[in-house]
């Protein structure tokens, strides 16, 4: 899969599909507003995939449509190669999901809640309760009532409930919500460990930094539409770069660059220059800048090439859309 070219795979692929989630033109309207707007999503198996967008972008609605909690108005979708809603029961047997926030019976203990959920699944689900609690670090609190749990503990119990069906696909709506930095770290590690076992994790988030750190691939969604999707490193290679140069006599340095034919925008600061480079620029340009400046008698103390983070790239895209 690449950013610009996506192979939709064989039509009506069987469950041997190498895509965990596939949607074409998926659309969901609420009256006149379109919450999910012609979404084409291709999530490869065995990765962590972030569905990234600001509040109201349609993340929860997309997840609800995928899980059959609400009906799509148009489009098609499949989970683990099974077309849904036609084969929803087979597909969902291997899917664990948290939508909005995990909901539990507050007067029951964590373990009792999982027992209730396991009873609705195959017999093996009951045997997975202990290992699932262990996995999410909740064994010690499993016999406390959920009413006494913090938000982070409820999130962990939610993940444990997802594991009862030994899922090939986990769909987590804003799993970092309400977590402190330590809790986010643990959640990230958990998600990565699921991926290391060959499971696929689709998570929604408005936290760009978290997605960048947790996910292999991302779809950026704004007002119901997917703006970009692909592996994070490919999306980054489409982002602008800048070179920061710490040097003596920044004004002289700028003149030297201008007279040497450097056309890139240069910003002059108190102790150096910042030069913007177009997306896809070769990093050999950094060495060239250094050579020209040193040959011109400028002392170069430090050179640093910064690539835009996914966050700045994302903001750039949404700002551009907002301005159009
Ligand atoms: N049941 C509903 N009836 C009417 N409109 C709805 C309903 N559910 C969602 N919407 C609207 O659809 C749009 C997308 O909402 P959604 O909850 O999917 O966004 P989100 O990306 O999950 O946002 P957040 O980050 O706040 O969780 C919003 O404009 C919302 O008001
Ligand atoms: Mg939401």
Coordinates of C-alpha atoms and ligand atoms in Angstrom, one line a residue:
X1 CA 0.0 0.0 0.0
X2 CA 1.3 3.5 -0.7
X3 CA 0.0 7.0 -0.2
X4 CA -0.9 7.8 -3.7
X5 CA -1.6 4.4 -5.2
X6 CA -3.7 1.9 -3.3
X7 CA -4.4 -1.6 -4.5
X8 CA -8.0 -2.4 -3.6
X9 CA -7.3 -6.1 -3.8
X10 CA -9.6 -8.6 -5.5
X11 CA -13.2 -7.7 -5.5
X12 CA -15.3 -9.5 -2.9
X13 CA -12.1 -11.1 -1.5
X14 CA -12.6 -14.2 0.6
X15 CA -11.5 -14.4 4.3
X16 CA -8.0 -15.2 3.1
X17 CA -7.8 -11.4 2.4
X18 CA -4.6 -9.7 3.6
X19 CA -6.8 -6.7 4.6
X20 CA -8.2 -6.6 8.1
X21 CA -10.6 -3.8 7.2
X22 CA -11.7 -2.8 3.7
X23 CA -14.3 -0.2 2.9
X24 CA -15.4 1.4 -0.3
X25 CA -17.3 4.6 -0.5
X26 CA -18.7 4.0 3.0
X27 CA -21.2 6.7 3.8
X28 CA -23.3 7.5 6.8
X29 CA -25.6 10.6 7.0
X30 CA -27.5 12.1 9.9
X31 CA -30.2 14.2 8.2
X32 CA -28.4 16.7 6.0
X33 CA -25.0 16.2 7.6
X34 CA -22.6 13.5 6.4
X35 CA -20.6 12.0 9.3
X36 CA -18.8 9.4 7.2
X37 CA -18.3 10.6 3.6
X38 CA -17.4 8.1 0.9
X39 CA -14.6 6.5 3.0
X40 CA -12.2 4.1 1.3
X41 CA -10.2 2.4 4.0
X42 CA -7.6 -0.3 3.5
X43 CA -6.1 -1.6 6.7
X44 CA -3.5 -4.3 6.2
X45 CA -3.4 -7.2 8.6
X46 CA -0.8 -7.2 11.4
X47 CA -0.4 -3.5 11.9
X48 CA -1.5 -0.8 14.2
X49 CA -3.7 1.6 12.1
X50 CA -4.7 5.0 13.4
X51 CA -7.9 6.7 12.3
X52 CA -6.9 10.2 13.1
X53 CA -9.1 13.3 13.2
X54 CA -10.3 16.2 15.2
X55 CA -13.5 16.1 17.3
X56 CA -16.6 15.5 15.2
X57 CA -14.6 14.1 12.3
X58 CA -16.7 11.0 12.2
X59 CA -14.4 8.5 13.9
X60 CA -16.9 6.9 16.3
X61 CA -19.5 6.9 13.6
X62 CA -17.2 5.0 11.3
X63 CA -16.5 2.4 14.0
X64 CA -20.2 2.0 14.8
X65 CA -20.9 1.4 11.1
X66 CA -18.1 -1.2 10.9
X67 CA -19.5 -3.0 13.9
X68 CA -23.1 -2.9 12.6
X69 CA -24.2 -0.7 15.5
X70 CA -25.7 1.6 12.9
X71 CA -26.4 1.1 9.2
X72 CA -24.4 2.6 6.4
X73 CA -26.3 4.7 3.8
X74 CA -24.0 3.7 1.0
X75 CA -20.8 1.8 0.2
X76 CA -19.4 -1.7 1.1
X77 CA -17.2 -3.0 3.8
X78 CA -15.5 -6.2 4.9
X79 CA -13.8 -7.2 8.2
X80 CA -11.1 -9.9 8.1
X81 CA -12.1 -10.7 4.5
X82 CA -15.8 -11.2 5.4
X83 CA -18.2 -9.0 3.7
X84 CA -20.4 -7.2 6.3
X85 CA -23.3 -7.0 7.2
X86 CA -23.8 -10.2 5.2
X87 CA -21.3 -12.3 7.2
X88 CA -21.3 -10.1 10.3
X89 CA -21.6 -12.9 12.9
X90 CA -18.6 -14.8 11.5
X91 CA -16.5 -11.7 11.2
X92 CA -17.3 -10.3 14.6
X93 CA -16.5 -13.6 16.4
X94 CA -12.9 -12.6 15.8
X95 CA -13.2 -8.9 16.5
X96 CA -12.8 -7.2 19.9
X97 CA -14.0 -3.6 20.1
X98 CA -14.5 -0.7 22.4
X99 CA -16.8 2.1 21.2
X100 CA -16.9 5.5 22.8
X101 CA -15.9 4.3 26.2
X102 CA -16.0 0.8 27.7
X103 CA -19.3 0.3 29.5
X104 CA -19.6 -2.1 32.5
X105 CA -22.0 -2.9 35.3
X106 CA -20.6 -0.6 38.0
X107 CA -21.9 -2.7 40.9
X108 CA -20.1 -5.9 39.7
X109 CA -16.4 -6.6 39.9
X110 CA -14.1 -6.4 36.9
X111 CA -13.9 -10.2 36.9
X112 CA -17.7 -10.6 37.1
X113 CA -18.2 -8.2 34.2
X114 CA -15.8 -10.3 32.1
X115 CA -17.6 -13.5 33.2
X116 CA -20.9 -12.0 31.9
X117 CA -19.3 -11.1 28.6
X118 CA -17.5 -14.5 28.2
X119 CA -20.9 -16.2 28.7
X120 CA -22.1 -14.7 25.4
X121 CA -19.0 -16.1 23.6
X122 CA -17.6 -19.6 22.9
X123 CA -16.7 -21.8 26.0
X124 CA -13.0 -21.0 25.6
X125 CA -13.7 -17.4 26.3
X126 CA -14.1 -18.1 30.0
X127 CA -10.6 -19.6 30.2
X128 CA -9.2 -16.4 28.7
X129 CA -10.5 -14.2 31.6
X130 CA -7.5 -14.8 33.9
X131 CA -4.8 -14.3 31.2
X132 CA -6.7 -11.2 29.8
X133 CA -6.7 -9.6 33.3
X134 CA -3.1 -10.4 33.7
X135 CA -2.2 -9.0 30.3
X136 CA -3.8 -5.6 31.0
X137 CA -2.3 -5.5 34.5
X138 CA -5.6 -5.7 36.3
X139 CA -5.3 -9.1 38.2
X140 CA -4.8 -7.4 41.5
X141 CA -7.9 -5.2 41.2
X142 CA -10.1 -7.8 39.4
X143 CA -12.3 -8.5 42.5
X144 CA -13.0 -4.8 43.2
X145 CA -16.3 -3.3 42.0
X146 CA -16.0 -1.4 38.7
X147 CA -17.6 1.6 40.5
X148 CA -14.3 2.0 42.3
X149 CA -12.2 2.0 39.1
X150 CA -10.4 5.0 37.6
X151 CA -10.9 5.8 34.0
X152 CA -7.6 4.2 33.2
X153 CA -8.6 1.0 34.9
X154 CA -11.9 0.9 33.0
X155 CA -9.9 1.3 29.8
X156 CA -7.7 -1.6 30.8
X157 CA -10.7 -3.7 31.6
X158 CA -12.2 -2.7 28.2
X159 CA -9.1 -4.1 26.5
X160 CA -9.3 -7.3 28.6
X161 CA -12.9 -7.7 27.4
X162 CA -11.7 -7.4 23.8
X163 CA -9.3 -10.2 24.4
X164 CA -12.0 -12.7 25.4
X165 CA -12.7 -13.7 21.8
X166 CA -9.0 -14.1 21.0
X167 CA -9.4 -11.4 18.3
X168 CA -7.6 -11.1 15.1
X169 CA -8.8 -7.5 14.9
X170 CA -9.1 -5.0 17.8
X171 CA -11.0 -1.8 17.2
X172 CA -10.4 0.7 19.9
X173 CA -12.2 4.1 19.9
X174 CA -9.9 6.6 21.6
X175 CA -8.1 4.1 23.8
X176 CA -5.8 6.9 25.2
X177 CA -8.8 8.9 26.5
X178 CA -8.5 9.8 30.1
X179 CA -5.1 8.1 30.6
X180 CA -2.2 9.8 32.3
X181 CA 1.2 9.7 30.6
X182 CA 2.1 6.4 32.4
X183 CA -1.3 4.9 31.3
X184 CA -0.7 6.0 27.7
X185 CA 2.7 4.4 27.7
X186 CA 1.2 1.1 29.0
X187 CA -1.6 1.2 26.4
X188 CA 0.9 1.9 23.7
X189 CA 3.0 -1.1 24.8
X190 CA -0.1 -3.3 24.9
X191 CA -1.2 -2.3 21.4
X192 CA 2.3 -3.0 20.1
X193 CA 2.4 -6.4 21.8
X194 CA -0.9 -7.3 20.1
X195 CA 0.6 -6.4 16.8
X196 CA 3.7 -8.4 17.6
X197 CA 1.4 -11.4 18.0
X198 CA 0.0 -10.9 14.5
X199 CA -3.2 -9.2 15.5
X200 CA -4.4 -6.0 13.8
X201 CA -5.3 -3.0 15.9
X202 CA -7.4 -0.1 14.5
X203 CA -7.6 2.8 16.9
X204 CA -9.2 6.2 16.6
X205 CA -7.6 9.2 18.1
X206 CA -7.4 13.0 18.0
X207 CA -4.0 12.8 19.6
X208 CA -1.6 13.1 16.6
X209 CA 1.5 12.5 18.6
X210 CA 0.1 9.3 20.1
X211 CA -0.8 7.9 16.7
X212 CA 2.6 8.8 15.3
X213 CA 4.2 6.9 18.2
X214 CA 1.8 3.9 18.3
X215 CA 0.8 3.2 14.7
X216 CA 2.4 1.9 11.5
X217 CA -0.2 3.4 9.2
X218 CA -2.7 6.1 9.5
X219 CA -5.8 7.6 7.8
X220 CA -6.3 11.2 8.4
X221 CA -10.0 12.1 8.5
X222 CA -11.6 15.5 8.4
X223 CA -15.3 16.2 8.3
X224 CA -16.1 12.6 7.5
X225 CA -13.6 12.3 4.6
X226 CA -10.3 10.5 4.5
X227 CA -7.7 13.1 3.3
X228 CA -4.7 10.8 3.3
X229 CA -3.9 7.3 4.2
X230 CA -0.8 5.1 4.1
X231 CA 2.2 4.0 6.1
X232 CA 3.3 6.8 8.4
X233 CA 6.9 7.0 7.0
X234 CA 5.5 7.4 3.5
X235 CA 3.2 10.2 4.6
X236 CA 6.2 11.9 6.3
X237 CA 8.3 11.7 3.1
X238 CA 5.6 13.9 1.5
X239 CA 6.1 16.5 4.2
X240 CA 8.2 19.6 4.1
X241 CA 11.6 19.6 5.7
X242 CA 13.8 22.4 7.1
X243 CA 17.5 22.8 7.8
X244 CA 18.6 24.7 10.9
X245 CA 22.0 26.2 10.7
X246 CA 23.8 27.7 13.6
X247 CA 26.6 29.9 12.3
X248 CA 28.6 33.1 12.7
X249 CA 27.3 36.2 10.7
X250 CA 23.8 34.9 9.7
X251 CA 23.3 37.9 7.4
X252 CA 26.5 37.3 5.5
X253 CA 25.5 33.6 5.3
X254 CA 22.2 34.5 3.7
X255 CA 23.9 36.6 1.1
X256 CA 26.4 33.9 0.3
X257 CA 23.6 31.4 -0.3
X258 CA 21.6 33.9 -2.4
X259 CA 24.6 34.6 -4.6
X260 CA 25.3 30.8 -4.9
X261 CA 21.9 30.3 -6.4
X262 CA 20.0 28.8 -3.5
X263 CA 16.4 29.7 -4.2
X264 CA 14.9 28.1 -1.0
X265 CA 13.2 30.4 1.5
X266 CA 15.7 31.5 4.2
X267 CA 14.8 32.9 7.6
X268 CA 17.5 34.8 9.4
X269 CA 17.7 34.5 13.2
X270 CA 20.1 35.8 15.9
X271 CA 22.4 32.8 15.8
X272 CA 21.7 31.3 12.4
X273 CA 19.4 30.5 9.5
X274 CA 16.4 28.3 9.0
X275 CA 16.0 27.1 5.4
X276 CA 12.7 25.5 4.2
X277 CA 13.1 22.6 1.8
X278 CA 10.5 21.2 -0.5
X279 CA 9.0 17.8 0.2
X280 CA 11.2 15.0 -1.1
X281 CA 14.4 17.1 -1.2
X282 CA 17.6 15.1 -1.2
X283 CA 19.6 15.3 2.0
X284 CA 22.8 15.9 0.1
X285 CA 21.6 19.5 0.0
X286 CA 22.6 19.8 3.6
X287 CA 26.2 18.9 2.8
X288 CA 26.1 21.4 -0.1
X289 CA 24.9 24.2 2.1
X290 CA 27.7 23.5 4.6
X291 CA 30.3 23.5 1.8
X292 CA 29.1 26.8 0.3
X293 CA 29.0 28.5 3.7
X294 CA 32.4 27.3 4.9
X295 CA 34.0 28.2 1.5
X296 CA 32.5 31.7 1.9
X297 CA 34.2 32.1 5.3
X298 CA 31.2 31.5 7.6
X299 CA 31.8 29.4 10.7
X300 CA 29.2 26.7 10.9
X301 CA 28.6 25.4 14.4
X302 CA 25.6 23.1 13.9
X303 CA 23.5 21.8 11.0
X304 CA 20.2 20.0 11.6
X305 CA 17.7 18.6 9.2
X306 CA 14.2 18.4 10.6
X307 CA 11.4 16.6 8.9
X308 CA 7.9 17.8 9.7
X309 CA 6.2 15.6 12.3
X310 CA 2.9 14.0 11.4
X311 CA 1.4 16.6 13.6
X312 CA 2.6 19.6 11.7
X313 CA 1.8 17.8 8.4
X314 CA -1.7 17.1 9.7
X315 CA -2.2 20.7 10.8
X316 CA -0.9 21.9 7.5
X317 CA -3.5 19.8 5.6
X318 CA -6.4 20.8 7.8
X319 CA -5.4 24.5 7.7
X320 CA -5.2 24.4 3.9
X321 CA -8.6 22.7 3.7
X322 CA -10.0 25.3 6.2
X323 CA -8.7 28.1 4.0
X324 CA -10.0 26.8 0.8
Ligands
LIG1 N1 -26.7 9.8 16.6 C1 -26.4 10.9 15.9 N2 -27.3 11.7 15.5 C2 -27.0 12.9 14.8 N3 -25.8 13.3 14.5 C3 -24.8 12.5 15.0 C4 -25.0 11.3 15.7 N4 -23.8 10.7 16.0 C5 -22.9 11.5 15.5 N5 -23.4 12.6 14.9 C6 -22.7 13.7 14.2 O1 -21.8 13.1 13.3 C7 -20.5 13.8 13.3 C8 -19.4 12.9 13.7 O2 -19.5 12.4 15.0 P1 -18.6 11.4 15.7 O3 -19.1 11.1 17.1 O4 -18.5 10.2 14.8 O5 -17.2 12.1 15.7 P2 -15.8 11.7 16.4 O6 -14.8 11.9 15.4 O7 -16.0 10.4 17.0 O8 -15.7 12.9 17.5 P3 -15.0 12.9 18.9 O9 -13.5 13.1 18.7 O10 -15.6 14.1 19.6 O11 -15.3 11.6 19.6 C9 -20.7 14.9 14.3 O12 -21.1 16.1 13.6 C10 -21.9 14.5 15.2 O13 -22.6 15.6 15.7
LIG2 MG1 -15.7 9.8 19.0

